Structure formats: C-alpha cells, structure tokens
Short mmCIF file of C-alpha atoms and ligand atoms in Angstrom, two decimals:
data_model
loop_
_atom_site.label_atom_id
_atom_site.label_comp_id
_atom_site.label_asym_id
_atom_site.label_seq_id
_atom_site.Cartn_x
_atom_site.Cartn_y
_atom_site.Cartn_z
CA UNK U 1 -29.32 27.18 24.97
CA UNK U 2 -27.67 26.01 28.18
CA UNK U 3 -27.69 29.13 30.61
CA UNK U 4 -24.79 29.34 33.10
CA UNK U 5 -26.54 29.01 36.42
CA UNK U 6 -25.28 31.07 39.27
CA UNK U 7 -24.80 28.20 41.46
CA UNK U 8 -22.44 26.41 38.70
CA UNK U 9 -20.60 29.70 38.30
CA UNK U 10 -20.02 31.54 34.79
CA UNK U 11 -18.31 29.84 32.36
CA UNK U 12 -16.45 32.94 30.72
CA UNK U 13 -12.65 31.23 31.65
CA UNK U 14 -13.59 28.83 28.57
CA UNK U 15 -15.47 31.05 26.32
CA UNK U 16 -19.11 30.96 24.96
CA UNK U 17 -21.54 28.29 25.71
CA UNK U 18 -23.04 27.53 21.83
CA UNK U 19 -24.72 23.94 22.52
CA UNK U 20 -28.32 23.46 23.08
CA UNK U 21 -28.24 20.09 24.48
CA UNK U 22 -29.80 19.14 27.81
CA UNK U 23 -27.53 19.15 30.65
CA UNK U 24 -25.91 15.67 31.37
CA UNK U 25 -25.69 13.98 34.71
CA UNK U 26 -22.73 11.96 36.06
CA UNK U 27 -22.80 10.28 39.73
CA UNK U 28 -24.00 13.54 41.51
CA UNK U 29 -22.78 16.41 40.23
CA UNK U 30 -24.43 18.22 37.23
CA UNK U 31 -22.19 18.62 33.90
CA UNK U 32 -22.88 20.73 31.04
CA UNK U 33 -22.03 20.31 27.13
CA UNK U 34 -20.83 22.94 25.38
CA UNK U 35 -19.33 23.43 21.65
CA UNK U 36 -15.61 25.50 23.28
CA UNK U 37 -12.19 25.93 22.18
CA UNK U 38 -9.77 25.04 24.63
CA UNK U 39 -6.05 25.32 25.38
CA UNK U 40 -3.72 22.59 24.88
CA UNK U 41 -3.30 22.54 28.38
CA UNK U 42 -7.11 22.15 29.54
CA UNK U 43 -7.32 19.75 26.60
CA UNK U 44 -4.75 17.62 27.93
CA UNK U 45 -5.81 17.57 31.67
CA UNK U 46 -9.39 16.69 30.51
CA UNK U 47 -8.16 13.64 28.28
CA UNK U 48 -5.70 12.35 30.95
CA UNK U 49 -8.39 12.81 33.77
CA UNK U 50 -11.24 11.94 32.39
CA UNK U 51 -9.66 8.35 30.72
CA UNK U 52 -8.13 7.65 34.43
CA UNK U 53 -11.29 8.26 36.15
CA UNK U 54 -13.41 6.59 33.51
CA UNK U 55 -11.15 3.38 32.88
CA UNK U 56 -13.15 1.06 35.31
CA UNK U 57 -16.11 2.06 34.18
CA UNK U 58 -15.41 1.87 30.50
CA UNK U 59 -14.24 -1.73 30.71
CA UNK U 60 -17.08 -2.66 33.27
CA UNK U 61 -19.49 -1.41 30.10
CA UNK U 62 -17.65 -2.90 27.08
CA UNK U 63 -15.47 -5.58 27.75
CA UNK U 64 -17.81 -8.09 27.12
CA UNK U 65 -18.35 -6.63 23.49
CA UNK U 66 -14.79 -5.98 22.98
CA UNK U 67 -13.54 -9.26 24.17
CA UNK U 68 -10.49 -10.10 25.84
CA UNK U 69 -8.49 -11.32 22.99
CA UNK U 70 -9.94 -9.68 19.45
CA UNK U 71 -9.50 -6.65 17.60
CA UNK U 72 -12.90 -5.06 17.33
CA UNK U 73 -13.11 -1.71 15.45
CA UNK U 74 -16.32 -0.10 16.34
CA UNK U 75 -19.62 -0.27 17.70
CA UNK U 76 -20.90 -1.94 14.61
CA UNK U 77 -18.70 -5.00 15.78
CA UNK U 78 -16.78 -5.30 12.65
CA UNK U 79 -13.49 -7.44 13.65
CA UNK U 80 -10.34 -7.41 12.29
CA UNK U 81 -10.62 -11.51 11.67
CA UNK U 82 -12.85 -10.56 9.33
CA UNK U 83 -12.21 -7.12 7.74
CA UNK U 84 -7.99 -7.76 7.35
CA UNK U 85 -7.28 -3.82 6.88
CA UNK U 86 -4.02 -4.29 8.66
CA UNK U 87 -2.79 -6.89 6.05
CA UNK U 88 -0.32 -9.36 6.80
CA UNK U 89 0.31 -9.37 10.69
CA UNK U 90 2.12 -12.64 11.34
CA UNK U 91 6.09 -11.57 12.00
CA UNK U 92 4.81 -7.74 11.67
CA UNK U 93 6.25 -5.26 14.44
CA UNK U 94 2.64 -3.59 15.16
CA UNK U 95 2.11 -0.44 17.34
CA UNK U 96 -1.30 0.27 18.93
CA UNK U 97 -2.09 3.58 19.63
CA UNK U 98 -4.75 4.63 22.54
CA UNK U 99 -4.85 0.32 23.38
CA UNK U 100 -7.38 1.08 26.60
CA UNK U 101 -6.95 -2.52 27.98
CA UNK U 102 -5.27 -3.70 24.77
CA UNK U 103 -7.49 -6.36 24.13
CA UNK U 104 -6.54 -5.80 20.30
CA UNK U 105 -3.07 -6.10 20.66
CA UNK U 106 -3.15 -9.25 22.43
CA UNK U 107 -5.21 -10.47 19.47
CA UNK U 108 -2.09 -9.33 17.49
CA UNK U 109 0.04 -11.13 19.32
CA UNK U 110 -2.04 -14.58 18.99
CA UNK U 111 -1.62 -14.14 15.12
CA UNK U 112 2.16 -13.52 15.60
CA UNK U 113 2.84 -10.23 15.48
CA UNK U 114 5.23 -8.81 17.72
CA UNK U 115 3.08 -5.71 19.47
CA UNK U 116 3.56 -2.60 21.46
CA UNK U 117 0.73 -1.23 23.09
CA UNK U 118 0.63 2.63 23.97
CA UNK U 119 -1.84 4.57 26.22
CA UNK U 120 -1.97 8.16 27.86
CA UNK U 121 -3.91 6.80 30.57
CA UNK U 122 -2.16 5.03 33.58
CA UNK U 123 -6.03 3.70 34.59
CA UNK U 124 -6.19 2.06 31.00
CA UNK U 125 -2.98 0.66 31.14
CA UNK U 126 -4.10 -0.91 34.42
CA UNK U 127 -6.92 -3.02 32.94
CA UNK U 128 -3.86 -3.90 30.13
CA UNK U 129 -1.79 -5.33 32.78
CA UNK U 130 -4.77 -7.13 34.20
CA UNK U 131 -6.05 -8.44 31.00
CA UNK U 132 -2.21 -10.02 30.46
CA UNK U 133 -2.66 -11.79 33.67
CA UNK U 134 -5.65 -13.08 32.77
CA UNK U 135 -5.19 -14.44 29.19
CA UNK U 136 -1.18 -14.49 29.43
CA UNK U 137 -0.93 -13.06 26.47
CA UNK U 138 1.54 -9.95 26.80
CA UNK U 139 2.06 -7.47 24.40
CA UNK U 140 4.51 -4.47 25.49
CA UNK U 141 2.91 -1.81 27.22
CA UNK U 142 3.98 1.63 27.15
CA UNK U 143 2.48 5.03 28.71
CA UNK U 144 2.94 7.83 26.12
CA UNK U 145 0.65 10.78 24.33
CA UNK U 146 0.15 9.77 20.93
CA UNK U 147 1.32 13.36 20.07
CA UNK U 148 4.72 12.86 20.93
CA UNK U 149 5.55 9.05 20.37
CA UNK U 150 9.04 8.07 22.44
CA UNK U 151 9.82 5.64 19.42
CA UNK U 152 12.66 5.29 16.83
CA UNK U 153 11.80 6.46 13.50
CA UNK U 154 10.81 3.38 10.90
CA UNK U 155 10.62 0.98 14.08
CA UNK U 156 6.76 -0.20 13.11
CA UNK U 157 5.45 -2.23 10.23
CA UNK U 158 2.18 -1.53 11.12
CA UNK U 159 0.28 0.92 13.56
CA UNK U 160 -3.46 1.16 14.12
CA UNK U 161 -6.06 2.11 16.73
CA UNK U 162 -9.83 1.62 17.26
CA UNK U 163 -10.89 4.72 17.97
CA UNK U 164 -7.76 5.81 20.66
CA UNK U 165 -6.27 9.30 20.73
CA UNK U 166 -7.02 10.84 17.52
CA UNK U 167 -10.60 12.14 18.70
CA UNK U 168 -9.11 13.33 21.96
CA UNK U 169 -6.07 15.34 20.79
CA UNK U 170 -6.35 19.01 19.42
CA UNK U 171 -3.65 18.47 17.02
CA UNK U 172 -4.57 15.09 15.29
CA UNK U 173 -2.19 16.30 12.28
CA UNK U 174 0.67 15.87 14.70
CA UNK U 175 -0.51 12.62 15.61
CA UNK U 176 -0.49 11.68 11.91
CA UNK U 177 3.01 13.12 11.43
CA UNK U 178 4.48 11.19 14.57
CA UNK U 179 2.74 7.73 13.40
CA UNK U 180 4.15 8.24 9.75
CA UNK U 181 7.51 8.76 11.33
CA UNK U 182 7.74 5.74 13.44
CA UNK U 183 6.15 3.23 10.24
CA UNK U 184 8.90 1.97 7.82
CA UNK U 185 8.28 2.78 4.17
CA UNK U 186 5.59 0.49 3.16
CA UNK U 187 4.07 0.86 6.32
CA UNK U 188 0.32 0.89 7.35
CA UNK U 189 -1.55 3.39 9.73
CA UNK U 190 -5.07 2.24 10.16
CA UNK U 191 -7.64 4.00 12.63
CA UNK U 192 -11.27 4.11 13.33
CA UNK U 193 -13.07 7.54 14.66
CA UNK U 194 -16.41 8.68 14.82
CA UNK U 195 -18.03 9.18 11.24
CA UNK U 196 -17.82 13.14 10.47
CA UNK U 197 -21.18 13.36 9.79
CA UNK U 198 -22.76 12.17 13.19
CA UNK U 199 -21.17 15.55 14.25
CA UNK U 200 -24.61 17.07 12.80
CA UNK U 201 -26.52 15.27 15.18
CA UNK U 202 -27.00 15.31 18.85
CA UNK U 203 -25.20 12.94 20.90
CA UNK U 204 -28.09 10.50 21.74
CA UNK U 205 -28.93 7.11 20.11
CA UNK U 206 -32.41 7.61 20.22
CA UNK U 207 -35.09 9.47 18.03
CA UNK U 208 -33.62 12.90 19.16
CA UNK U 209 -30.15 12.07 17.36
CA UNK U 210 -32.05 11.72 14.48
CA UNK U 211 -32.33 15.50 13.59
CA UNK U 212 -29.96 17.61 12.05
CA UNK U 213 -28.99 20.15 14.58
CA UNK U 214 -25.30 21.38 14.72
CA UNK U 215 -23.15 22.68 11.53
CA UNK U 216 -20.58 20.23 10.44
CA UNK U 217 -18.43 22.79 9.36
CA UNK U 218 -18.34 24.02 13.24
CA UNK U 219 -14.49 22.40 14.33
CA UNK U 220 -15.00 23.34 17.97
CA UNK U 221 -14.73 20.61 19.85
CA UNK U 222 -17.54 18.96 22.38
CA UNK U 223 -16.71 19.58 25.89
CA UNK U 224 -18.38 18.44 29.26
CA UNK U 225 -17.71 20.95 31.98
CA UNK U 226 -17.99 20.01 35.55
CA UNK U 227 -19.93 21.94 37.92
CA UNK U 228 -16.62 24.29 38.58
CA UNK U 229 -16.84 25.10 34.74
CA UNK U 230 -13.77 23.03 34.24
CA UNK U 231 -13.34 21.12 30.90
CA UNK U 232 -13.33 17.16 32.40
CA UNK U 233 -13.98 15.70 28.92
CA UNK U 234 -13.49 16.65 25.17
CA UNK U 235 -14.01 15.17 21.61
CA UNK U 236 -12.75 16.80 18.66
CA UNK U 237 -14.35 16.98 14.85
CA UNK U 238 -12.78 16.80 11.87
CA UNK U 239 -14.97 16.98 8.37
CA UNK U 240 -14.13 14.44 5.63
CA UNK U 241 -11.84 17.22 3.87
CA UNK U 242 -10.07 18.09 7.05
CA UNK U 243 -9.25 14.54 7.73
CA UNK U 244 -8.03 13.41 4.50
CA UNK U 245 -5.76 16.65 4.32
CA UNK U 246 -4.07 15.91 7.53
CA UNK U 247 -3.20 12.15 6.32
CA UNK U 248 -2.21 13.30 3.20
CA UNK U 249 -0.10 16.43 4.48
CA UNK U 250 2.01 13.78 6.78
CA UNK U 251 2.81 11.70 3.70
CA UNK U 252 0.38 9.10 3.91
CA UNK U 253 -1.55 7.62 1.16
CA UNK U 254 -5.27 7.07 1.91
CA UNK U 255 -6.10 3.86 0.15
CA UNK U 256 -9.72 3.51 1.90
CA UNK U 257 -12.30 5.00 4.19
CA UNK U 258 -14.21 2.03 5.28
CA UNK U 259 -18.18 2.71 6.94
CA UNK U 260 -19.21 -0.32 8.68
CA UNK U 261 -22.62 -0.82 8.38
CA UNK U 262 -25.27 -1.42 11.27
CA UNK U 263 -25.15 -5.57 11.42
CA UNK U 264 -28.64 -6.53 10.47
CA UNK U 265 -30.76 -7.19 13.60
CA UNK U 266 -28.17 -6.10 15.83
CA UNK U 267 -30.10 -4.10 18.71
CA UNK U 268 -27.22 -3.24 21.20
CA UNK U 269 -26.65 0.64 22.01
CA UNK U 270 -23.01 1.80 22.99
CA UNK U 271 -22.99 5.81 23.62
CA UNK U 272 -24.88 7.28 20.48
CA UNK U 273 -24.69 3.97 18.59
CA UNK U 274 -28.08 2.30 18.03
CA UNK U 275 -30.25 0.79 15.65
CA UNK U 276 -32.45 3.74 15.11
CA UNK U 277 -29.29 5.44 13.93
CA UNK U 278 -27.34 2.82 12.41
CA UNK U 279 -29.97 1.67 9.88
CA UNK U 280 -29.94 5.18 8.60
CA UNK U 281 -26.21 6.41 8.92
CA UNK U 282 -22.74 5.72 9.60
CA UNK U 283 -21.34 5.90 12.68
CA UNK U 284 -17.74 5.13 12.23
CA UNK U 285 -14.96 6.11 9.72
CA UNK U 286 -12.01 3.40 9.41
CA UNK U 287 -9.35 5.11 7.37
CA UNK U 288 -6.82 2.97 5.86
CA UNK U 289 -3.49 4.86 5.07
CA UNK U 290 0.03 3.82 3.58
CA UNK U 291 3.15 5.23 4.05
CA UNK U 292 5.11 4.99 0.50
C1 LIG W 1 -12.43 5.16 23.52
S1 LIG W 1 -10.62 4.66 24.35
C2 LIG W 1 -10.60 3.40 23.46
C3 LIG W 1 -9.59 2.28 23.86
C4 LIG W 1 -9.34 1.19 22.96
N1 LIG W 1 -8.54 1.23 21.96
C5 LIG W 1 -10.63 0.11 22.61
O1 LIG W 1 -11.13 0.01 21.61
O2 LIG W 1 -11.52 0.15 23.65
C6 LIG W 1 -9.75 5.85 23.85
C7 LIG W 1 -8.41 5.64 24.25
O3 LIG W 1 -7.48 6.77 23.91
C8 LIG W 1 -6.44 6.69 24.98
N2 LIG W 1 -6.09 8.28 24.75
C9 LIG W 1 -6.54 9.53 24.77
N3 LIG W 1 -5.85 10.47 24.24
C10 LIG W 1 -4.95 9.83 24.12
C11 LIG W 1 -3.24 10.09 23.65
N4 LIG W 1 -3.22 11.77 23.59
N5 LIG W 1 -2.42 9.24 23.57
C12 LIG W 1 -2.44 8.33 23.82
N6 LIG W 1 -3.60 7.84 24.56
C13 LIG W 1 -5.06 8.47 24.12
C14 LIG W 1 -7.46 6.87 26.20
O4 LIG W 1 -6.78 6.81 27.60
C15 LIG W 1 -8.36 5.36 26.16
O5 LIG W 1 -7.79 4.71 26.37
#
C-alpha cells in the first residue's frame, strides 16, 4: 500500500489508494500510482495533458520500432503487412483513431487507401505533421476526441487503432458506438489494446511482473498522480467479457481476437512488455469487428 506522505498531501479528492506498487519517479518529481475512479473531467484532463507532454519522449523511444511508414499493431511487432487484419485496403476510406505520429496512416496511404488520421493530442499531431513532411506521405490529420467523432455517418470503410484512444477513455463503449456510426454497413473496426489478463500483474517487465497481484475484476483505472495529488495519467481495464459486450452492444459482430505471440528470440522491452513475460502470457489483444 502506498501511503500518502504529508509532503505530497492527502489523496482524498481522488478517493482511496489501493495499489501496493512502489511509487514511480518521473523527472525530479515523485509520482504515485493508484487504482482510482476519476470524474470524466479529470480523466479527459489527464489524457490530454499526458499525451501532449509525453509526445516527444514517446516518439523518441518508440519511433525506430514503429517505423516512419508502417502499421505495427503491438510491442510484439505484428505488422499489418503480414497480418492483413484490415482486409483489402487499396481504394478504401480509412480512419485511424488515436494515430500518434500517424506512421500507420502513412503506410495505408502507400497501399492506396484514402486516410484520415485522428488524435486528441496536438503534441502527437505535431509529430504526424513532421512525419508527413519527412516522408512526403500525407494522410489528412484531424484533432478530435474518439468519444465524439466530428465525422459523417457511414463515411469510412475501415477504422482502426493500435493502442490509441480506447484504453485512455472512461467510456470506451461510446468509442465503439461512434466508430460504428462512422463506418458504412459492411465496414471493419480493428483495435489493439493491452490484453485484459495483464491487469492481474504489476506494470513491470521483469520477474516482479510475473506474480498475480491485482483482481482481474477490479475495473477502477490505473492512475498516476503528481506530487500535488492530481491525476496525470489514466488507463482503463476492461475484462474480456466487458469488452465483448461493448463491441456487441454497439452493433458489431466480433469476428476474431488476435493474441500475438512474443517472437522467438526477441529481446526488446517496451514498458511492461518483455521476453520474460512475453513467452508466458499474452500482452496484447487485437479485436476484429465487422459492422453488419
Ligand atoms: C499509446 S499512444 C498510440 C499512438 C499510435 N497509435 C502508435 O501506435 O504509436 C495513444 C494515443 O491515443 C491518443 N488518445 C488518447 N486519448 C484519446 C482520445 N480520447 N481520442 C483520440 N485520441 C486519443 C493519444 O494522444 C496517443 O496519441
């Protein structure tokens, strides 16, 4: 159990701290991690603030792995060029939700798709603009919240995201409904997120991350708090059943759940993803959904 220290102030405005993870350090300030319910406003502020502030370091850390013009679904390295989860993309109208630097959207442009790449974060979209200039591959860019898509009904054939938006919103069922709305009948929605069973373990790539520690059934989000007790990062868990229900309730038919395996011999680490854990249990779930 992390005890709120006097120096850092009480946590009461955000509720009870229930994690026993060690406090984490970012820069010079000590942040704390917790499982806490936030208001929608706190959730939105944390998401926008985090991704704007973190955009440069996220891209510095992951750009080489993700490529400048490529769709990589997950830290396991599954690439759309091999997996073909989106189906036929040439000539398709494609929406990327939570695009970050939009390398995936640029890849789709090179495959003949007409692409809109959307993100909440201006910091991330700045990297998308730079990526377009560097590669001369230019999807349309749009700043918007995945929970309220400023797009016409039925205007896309395919929508997708690799770890964008879905884990960071408090109402992911609403994202499912919004994506359903903007897809045409017969359209496809594919999204990757952290595998739900990962939530049983500490957020750690090493041996500490192999011990079942938290309840799979605890739906409270993972939250990082700054030294003033403000939520600055939030990520949401949905059990497998929760996720299937929100997909089906939106009107989709779930056609596959892909659980990419850790590649033989791969020794890279991405956050909590590592060979130590990857050979034992899945880190990513990719949901493939069709709009009837
Ligand atoms: C883990 S990054 C993934 C970025 C990119 N898809 C990639 O593979 O590198 C998550 C992205 O989701 C975006 N995001 C978070 N909440 C969002 C929301 N409500 N609407 C749209 N994008 C959001 C963040 O700004 C960030 O770019």
